[in-house]
Coordinates of N, CA and C in Angstrom, one line a residue:
X200 N -55.5 3.5 69.0 CA -54.4 2.6 68.4 C -55.1 1.4 67.9
X201 N -54.8 1.0 66.7 CA -55.3 -0.2 66.0 C -54.1 -0.9 65.4
X202 N -53.8 -2.2 65.9 CA -52.6 -2.9 65.5 C -53.0 -4.4 65.2
X203 N -52.5 -4.9 64.1 CA -52.7 -6.3 63.7 C -51.4 -7.0 63.4
X204 N -51.3 -8.3 63.7 CA -50.1 -9.1 63.4 C -50.5 -10.3 62.7
X205 N -49.7 -10.8 61.8 CA -49.9 -12.1 61.1 C -48.7 -12.9 61.0
X206 N -48.7 -14.2 61.2 CA -47.6 -15.1 60.9 C -47.7 -15.6 59.5
X207 N -46.7 -15.4 58.7 CA -46.7 -15.8 57.3 C -46.0 -17.2 57.2
X208 N -46.7 -18.1 56.6 CA -46.1 -19.5 56.5 C -46.7 -20.4 57.6
X209 N -46.0 -21.5 57.7 CA -46.4 -22.6 58.6 C -45.8 -22.4 60.0
X210 N -46.5 -22.7 61.1 CA -46.0 -22.5 62.4 C -45.4 -23.9 62.9
X211 N -44.1 -24.1 62.7 CA -43.4 -25.3 63.1 C -42.3 -24.9 63.9
X212 N -42.1 -25.5 65.1 CA -41.0 -25.1 66.0 C -39.7 -25.5 65.4
X213 N -38.7 -24.7 65.5 CA -37.4 -24.9 65.0 C -37.2 -24.4 63.6
X214 N -38.3 -23.9 63.0 CA -38.2 -23.3 61.6 C -38.4 -21.8 61.7
X215 N -37.6 -21.0 61.0 CA -37.7 -19.5 61.1 C -39.1 -19.1 60.6
X216 N -39.7 -18.1 61.3 CA -41.0 -17.6 60.9 C -40.9 -16.1 60.5
X217 N -41.7 -15.7 59.6 CA -41.8 -14.3 59.2 C -43.2 -13.8 59.7
X218 N -43.1 -12.8 60.5 CA -44.3 -12.2 61.0 C -44.5 -10.8 60.4
X219 N -45.7 -10.4 60.2 CA -46.0 -9.0 59.7 C -46.9 -8.3 60.7
X220 N -46.6 -7.0 60.8 CA -47.4 -6.2 61.7 C -47.8 -4.9 60.9
X221 N -49.0 -4.3 61.2 CA -49.4 -3.1 60.6 C -50.4 -2.5 61.5
X222 N -50.6 -1.1 61.5 CA -51.5 -0.5 62.3 C -51.5 1.0 62.1
X223 N -52.4 1.6 63.0 CA -52.5 3.1 62.9 C -52.6 3.6 64.4
X224 N -52.0 4.7 64.6 CA -52.1 5.4 65.9 C -52.6 6.8 65.6
X225 N -53.7 7.1 66.2 CA -54.4 8.4 65.9 C -54.7 9.1 67.2
X226 N -54.0 10.3 67.4 CA -54.2 11.0 68.6 C -54.1 12.5 68.4
X227 N -54.3 13.3 69.4 CA -54.2 14.7 69.2 C -52.8 15.2 69.3
X228 N -51.8 14.4 69.8 CA -50.4 14.7 69.9 C -49.6 14.1 68.7
X229 N -50.0 12.9 68.3 CA -49.2 12.2 67.3 C -50.2 11.3 66.5
X230 N -49.9 11.2 65.2 CA -50.7 10.3 64.3 C -49.8 9.7 63.3
X231 N -49.8 8.4 63.1 CA -49.0 7.7 62.1 C -49.6 6.3 61.8
X232 N -49.2 5.9 60.6 CA -49.5 4.5 60.2 C -48.2 3.8 60.1
X233 N -48.2 2.5 60.4 CA -46.9 1.7 60.4 C -47.1 0.3 59.8
X234 N -46.0 -0.2 59.3 CA -46.0 -1.6 58.8 C -44.6 -2.2 59.0
X235 N -44.5 -3.5 59.3 CA -43.2 -4.0 59.5 C -43.2 -5.5 59.3
X236 N -41.9 -6.1 59.2 CA -41.7 -7.5 59.1 C -40.7 -7.9 60.1
X237 N -40.9 -9.2 60.6 CA -40.0 -9.7 61.6 C -39.6 -11.1 61.2
X238 N -38.3 -11.5 61.3 CA -37.9 -12.9 61.1 C -37.6 -13.4 62.5
X239 N -38.2 -14.5 62.9 CA -38.0 -15.0 64.3 C -37.7 -16.5 64.2
X240 N -36.7 -16.9 65.0 CA -36.2 -18.3 65.1 C -36.1 -18.7 66.6
X241 N -36.6 -19.9 66.9 CA -36.4 -20.3 68.3 C -37.1 -21.7 68.5
X242 N -37.5 -21.9 69.8 CA -38.1 -23.1 70.2 C -39.4 -22.8 71.0
X243 N -40.4 -23.5 70.7 CA -41.7 -23.4 71.5 C -42.5 -22.2 71.0
X244 N -43.5 -21.8 71.8 CA -44.5 -20.8 71.4 C -43.9 -19.5 71.1
X245 N -42.9 -19.1 71.8 CA -42.3 -17.8 71.5 C -41.6 -17.7 70.2
X246 N -41.3 -18.8 69.6 CA -40.7 -18.8 68.3 C -41.6 -18.4 67.1
X247 N -42.9 -18.6 67.3 CA -43.8 -18.3 66.2 C -44.5 -17.0 66.4
X248 N -44.7 -16.5 67.6 CA -45.5 -15.4 67.8 C -44.6 -14.1 67.9
X249 N -45.1 -13.0 67.3 CA -44.4 -11.8 67.4 C -44.6 -11.2 68.8
X250 N -43.6 -11.0 69.6 CA -43.8 -10.6 70.9 C -43.1 -9.3 71.3
X251 N -42.5 -8.6 70.3 CA -41.8 -7.4 70.6 C -42.6 -6.2 70.4
X252 N -43.0 -5.5 71.5 CA -43.8 -4.3 71.4 C -43.1 -3.2 70.6
X253 N -41.7 -3.3 70.6 CA -41.0 -2.3 69.9 C -41.2 -2.3 68.4
X254 N -41.6 -3.4 67.8 CA -41.9 -3.5 66.4 C -43.4 -3.2 66.2
X255 N -44.2 -3.6 67.1 CA -45.7 -3.3 67.0 C -46.0 -1.8 67.2
X256 N -45.1 -1.1 67.8 CA -45.3 0.4 68.1 C -46.6 0.6 68.8
X257 N -46.9 -0.3 69.8 CA -48.0 -0.2 70.6 C -47.7 -0.7 72.0
X258 N -48.2 0.0 73.0 CA -47.9 -0.4 74.4 C -48.9 -1.5 74.8
X259 N -48.8 -2.7 74.2 CA -49.7 -3.8 74.4 C -49.0 -4.9 75.1
X260 N -49.6 -5.8 75.8 CA -49.0 -6.9 76.4 C -48.6 -7.9 75.3
X261 N -47.7 -8.9 75.7 CA -47.3 -9.9 74.7 C -48.5 -10.6 74.1
X262 N -48.4 -11.1 72.9 CA -49.5 -11.7 72.2 C -49.8 -13.1 72.7
X263 N -48.8 -13.8 73.2 CA -49.1 -15.2 73.7 C -48.1 -15.5 74.7
X264 N -48.3 -16.6 75.4 CA -47.4 -17.2 76.4 C -47.1 -18.6 75.9
X265 N -45.9 -19.1 76.2 CA -45.5 -20.4 75.8 C -45.7 -21.4 76.9
X266 N -45.3 -22.6 76.7 CA -45.5 -23.7 77.6 C -44.5 -23.6 78.8
X267 N -43.4 -24.3 78.7 CA -42.5 -24.4 79.8 C -41.1 -23.9 79.5
X268 N -41.0 -22.7 79.0 CA -39.7 -22.0 78.8 C -39.3 -22.1 77.3
X269 N -40.0 -21.4 76.5 CA -39.6 -21.3 75.1 C -38.8 -20.0 74.9
X270 N -38.1 -19.9 73.8 CA -37.2 -18.8 73.5 C -37.2 -18.5 72.0
X271 N -36.7 -17.3 71.7 CA -36.6 -17.0 70.2 C -35.7 -15.8 70.1
X272 N -35.0 -15.7 68.9 CA -34.2 -14.6 68.5 C -35.0 -13.9 67.4
X273 N -34.9 -12.6 67.2 CA -35.7 -11.9 66.1 C -34.9 -10.8 65.6
X274 N -35.1 -10.5 64.3 CA -34.7 -9.4 63.5 C -35.9 -8.7 62.9
X275 N -36.0 -7.4 62.9 CA -37.1 -6.8 62.3 C -36.8 -5.5 61.7
X276 N -37.8 -5.0 60.8 CA -37.7 -3.7 60.2 C -39.1 -3.2 60.0
X277 N -39.3 -1.9 60.2 CA -40.6 -1.3 60.0 C -40.4 0.1 59.5
X278 N -41.5 0.6 59.0 CA -41.6 2.0 58.5 C -42.9 2.6 59.1
X279 N -42.8 3.9 59.4 CA -44.0 4.6 59.8 C -44.2 5.9 59.0
X280 N -45.4 6.2 58.6 CA -45.7 7.4 57.9 C -46.4 8.3 58.9
X281 N -45.7 9.4 59.2 CA -46.2 10.3 60.3 C -47.0 11.4 59.7
X282 N -48.2 11.6 60.2 CA -49.1 12.7 59.7 C -48.7 14.0 60.6
X283 N -48.7 13.8 61.9 CA -48.3 14.9 62.8 C -47.6 14.4 64.0
X284 N -46.8 15.2 64.6 CA -46.1 14.9 65.9 C -45.9 16.1 66.6
X285 N -46.8 16.5 67.5 CA -46.8 17.7 68.3 C -45.8 17.6 69.4
X286 N -45.3 16.4 69.7 CA -44.2 16.2 70.7 C -42.9 16.9 70.3
X287 N -42.8 17.3 69.0 CA -41.6 18.0 68.5 C -41.8 19.5 68.7
X288 N -43.0 20.0 69.0 CA -43.3 21.4 69.1 C -42.6 22.0 70.3
X289 N -42.0 23.2 70.2 CA -41.4 23.8 71.3 C -42.5 24.6 72.0
X290 N -42.3 25.1 73.2 CA -43.2 25.9 74.0 C -43.4 27.2 73.2
X291 N -44.5 27.8 73.2 CA -44.8 29.0 72.5 C -43.9 30.2 72.9
X292 N -43.5 30.3 74.1 CA -42.7 31.4 74.6 C -41.2 31.3 74.3
X293 N -40.7 30.1 73.7 CA -39.3 29.9 73.3 C -39.1 30.5 72.0
X294 N -37.9 31.1 71.7 CA -37.6 31.7 70.4 C -37.2 30.7 69.4
X295 N -37.2 29.4 69.7 CA -36.8 28.4 68.7 C -37.9 28.1 67.7
X296 N -37.5 27.8 66.5 CA -38.5 27.4 65.5 C -38.8 25.9 65.7
X297 N -40.0 25.5 65.4 CA -40.4 24.1 65.5 C -39.6 23.3 64.3
X298 N -39.0 22.2 64.7 CA -38.3 21.5 63.6 C -39.2 20.9 62.6
X299 N -38.7 20.8 61.3 CA -39.5 20.3 60.2 C -39.5 18.8 60.4
X300 N -40.7 18.3 60.4 CA -41.0 16.8 60.6 C -40.6 16.0 59.4
X301 N -40.0 14.9 59.6 CA -39.8 13.9 58.5 C -41.0 13.0 58.5
X302 N -41.6 12.8 57.4 CA -42.9 12.1 57.4 C -42.7 10.6 57.3
X303 N -41.5 10.1 57.0 CA -41.2 8.7 57.0 C -40.0 8.4 57.9
X304 N -40.2 7.5 58.8 CA -39.2 7.0 59.8 C -39.1 5.5 59.8
X305 N -37.9 5.0 59.7 CA -37.7 3.6 59.6 C -37.2 3.1 61.0
X306 N -37.5 1.9 61.3 CA -37.0 1.2 62.6 C -36.4 -0.1 62.2
X307 N -35.2 -0.4 62.8 CA -34.6 -1.7 62.6 C -34.3 -2.2 64.1
X308 N -34.5 -3.5 64.3 CA -34.3 -4.0 65.6 C -33.9 -5.5 65.6
X309 N -33.3 -5.9 66.7 CA -32.9 -7.3 66.9 C -33.0 -7.6 68.4
X310 N -33.2 -8.8 68.7 CA -33.3 -9.1 70.2 C -33.7 -10.6 70.4
X311 N -34.0 -10.8 71.7 CA -34.4 -12.2 72.1 C -35.5 -12.1 73.1
X312 N -36.3 -13.2 73.1 CA -37.5 -13.4 74.0 C -37.4 -14.7 74.7
X313 N -37.7 -14.7 76.0 CA -37.9 -15.9 76.8 C -39.3 -15.8 77.3
X314 N -40.0 -16.9 77.2 CA -41.4 -16.9 77.6 C -41.7 -18.2 78.3
X315 N -42.6 -18.1 79.3 CA -43.0 -19.3 80.1 C -44.5 -19.0 80.5
X316 N -45.1 -19.9 81.2 CA -46.5 -19.7 81.7 C -46.7 -18.5 82.5
X317 N -45.7 -18.2 83.4 CA -45.8 -17.1 84.4 C -45.3 -15.8 83.9
X318 N -44.5 -15.7 82.9 CA -43.9 -14.4 82.6 C -43.3 -14.5 81.2
X319 N -43.0 -13.3 80.6 CA -42.3 -13.2 79.4 C -41.3 -12.0 79.5
X320 N -40.1 -12.3 79.0 CA -39.0 -11.3 79.1 C -38.5 -11.1 77.7
X321 N -38.4 -9.8 77.2 CA -38.0 -9.5 75.9 C -36.9 -8.4 76.0
X322 N -35.8 -8.6 75.3 CA -34.7 -7.7 75.2 C -34.5 -7.3 73.7
X323 N -34.4 -6.0 73.4 CA -34.3 -5.6 72.0 C -33.3 -4.4 71.9
X324 N -32.6 -4.4 70.9 CA -31.8 -3.2 70.5 C -32.4 -2.6 69.3
X325 N -32.7 -1.3 69.3 CA -33.5 -0.6 68.3 C -32.8 0.5 67.7
X326 N -32.9 0.7 66.4 CA -32.3 1.9 65.7 C -33.4 2.5 64.9
X327 N -33.7 3.8 65.2 CA -34.7 4.6 64.4 C -33.9 5.6 63.6
X328 N -34.4 5.9 62.4 CA -33.8 6.9 61.6 C -34.3 8.3 62.1
X329 N -33.8 9.4 61.6 CA -34.1 10.7 62.1 C -35.6 11.0 61.9
X330 N -36.1 11.7 63.0 CA -37.6 12.1 63.0 C -37.8 13.5 62.5
X331 N -36.8 14.3 62.5 CA -37.0 15.7 62.1 C -35.7 16.2 61.4
X332 N -35.9 17.3 60.6 CA -34.8 17.9 59.9 C -33.9 18.6 61.0
X333 N -32.6 18.4 60.9 CA -31.7 19.1 61.9 C -31.4 18.1 63.0
X334 N -32.0 17.0 63.1 CA -31.6 16.0 64.1 C -30.2 15.5 63.7
X335 N -29.3 15.5 64.7 CA -27.9 15.3 64.4 C -27.6 13.9 63.9
X336 N -28.2 12.9 64.5 CA -28.0 11.5 64.2 C -29.2 10.7 64.4
X337 N -29.2 9.5 63.9 CA -30.3 8.5 64.1 C -30.3 8.2 65.6
X338 N -31.4 7.6 66.0 CA -31.7 7.3 67.4 C -31.5 5.8 67.7
X339 N -30.6 5.4 68.6 CA -30.5 4.0 69.0 C -30.7 3.9 70.4
X340 N -31.4 2.8 70.8 CA -31.7 2.6 72.2 C -32.0 1.1 72.4
X341 N -32.1 0.7 73.7 CA -32.4 -0.7 74.1 C -33.8 -0.7 74.8
X342 N -34.4 -1.9 74.8 CA -35.6 -2.0 75.5 C -35.6 -3.4 76.2
X343 N -36.0 -3.4 77.5 CA -36.2 -4.6 78.2 C -37.7 -4.6 78.7
X344 N -38.4 -5.6 78.3 CA -39.8 -5.7 78.7 C -40.1 -7.0 79.5
X345 N -40.6 -6.8 80.7 CA -41.0 -8.0 81.5 C -42.5 -7.9 81.7
X346 N -43.2 -9.0 81.3 CA -44.7 -9.0 81.4 C -45.0 -10.2 82.3
X347 N -45.7 -9.9 83.4 CA -46.2 -10.9 84.4 C -47.7 -10.7 84.5
X348 N -48.5 -11.6 84.0 CA -49.9 -11.4 84.1 C -50.4 -11.7 85.5
X349 N -51.4 -11.0 85.9 CA -52.1 -11.3 87.2 C -53.5 -10.9 87.2

């Protein structure tokens, strides 16, 4: 997994920030490239740093911690180009055909982050478009992430 994030514009508390993320995941089960943008507004360090792992598509810890209780709201969108996804494959002994992979999947999300010196809490609502042909509907879910460094 290789992921990079960038804050576009000036980092001033109280002013909305635009963050960009991009990266590649390469494995024997799944491989894709992704890119996304996030609009974030809030107070303190959490207002300027992208801290939602749901948009970075990587199981990484938060990128930064704030001082004494910063917060932010965020909206984001991303797309991933999928090369392969063997997680969609059925067992060989099942009579079902493997579903046809959709090579482009979009993600839309919104949420909030609270961050302090000792912990960071992120809540996000996420909407993914269909990942394979025959999928009945898009996938919506929530994410709560608590990070406590030790």
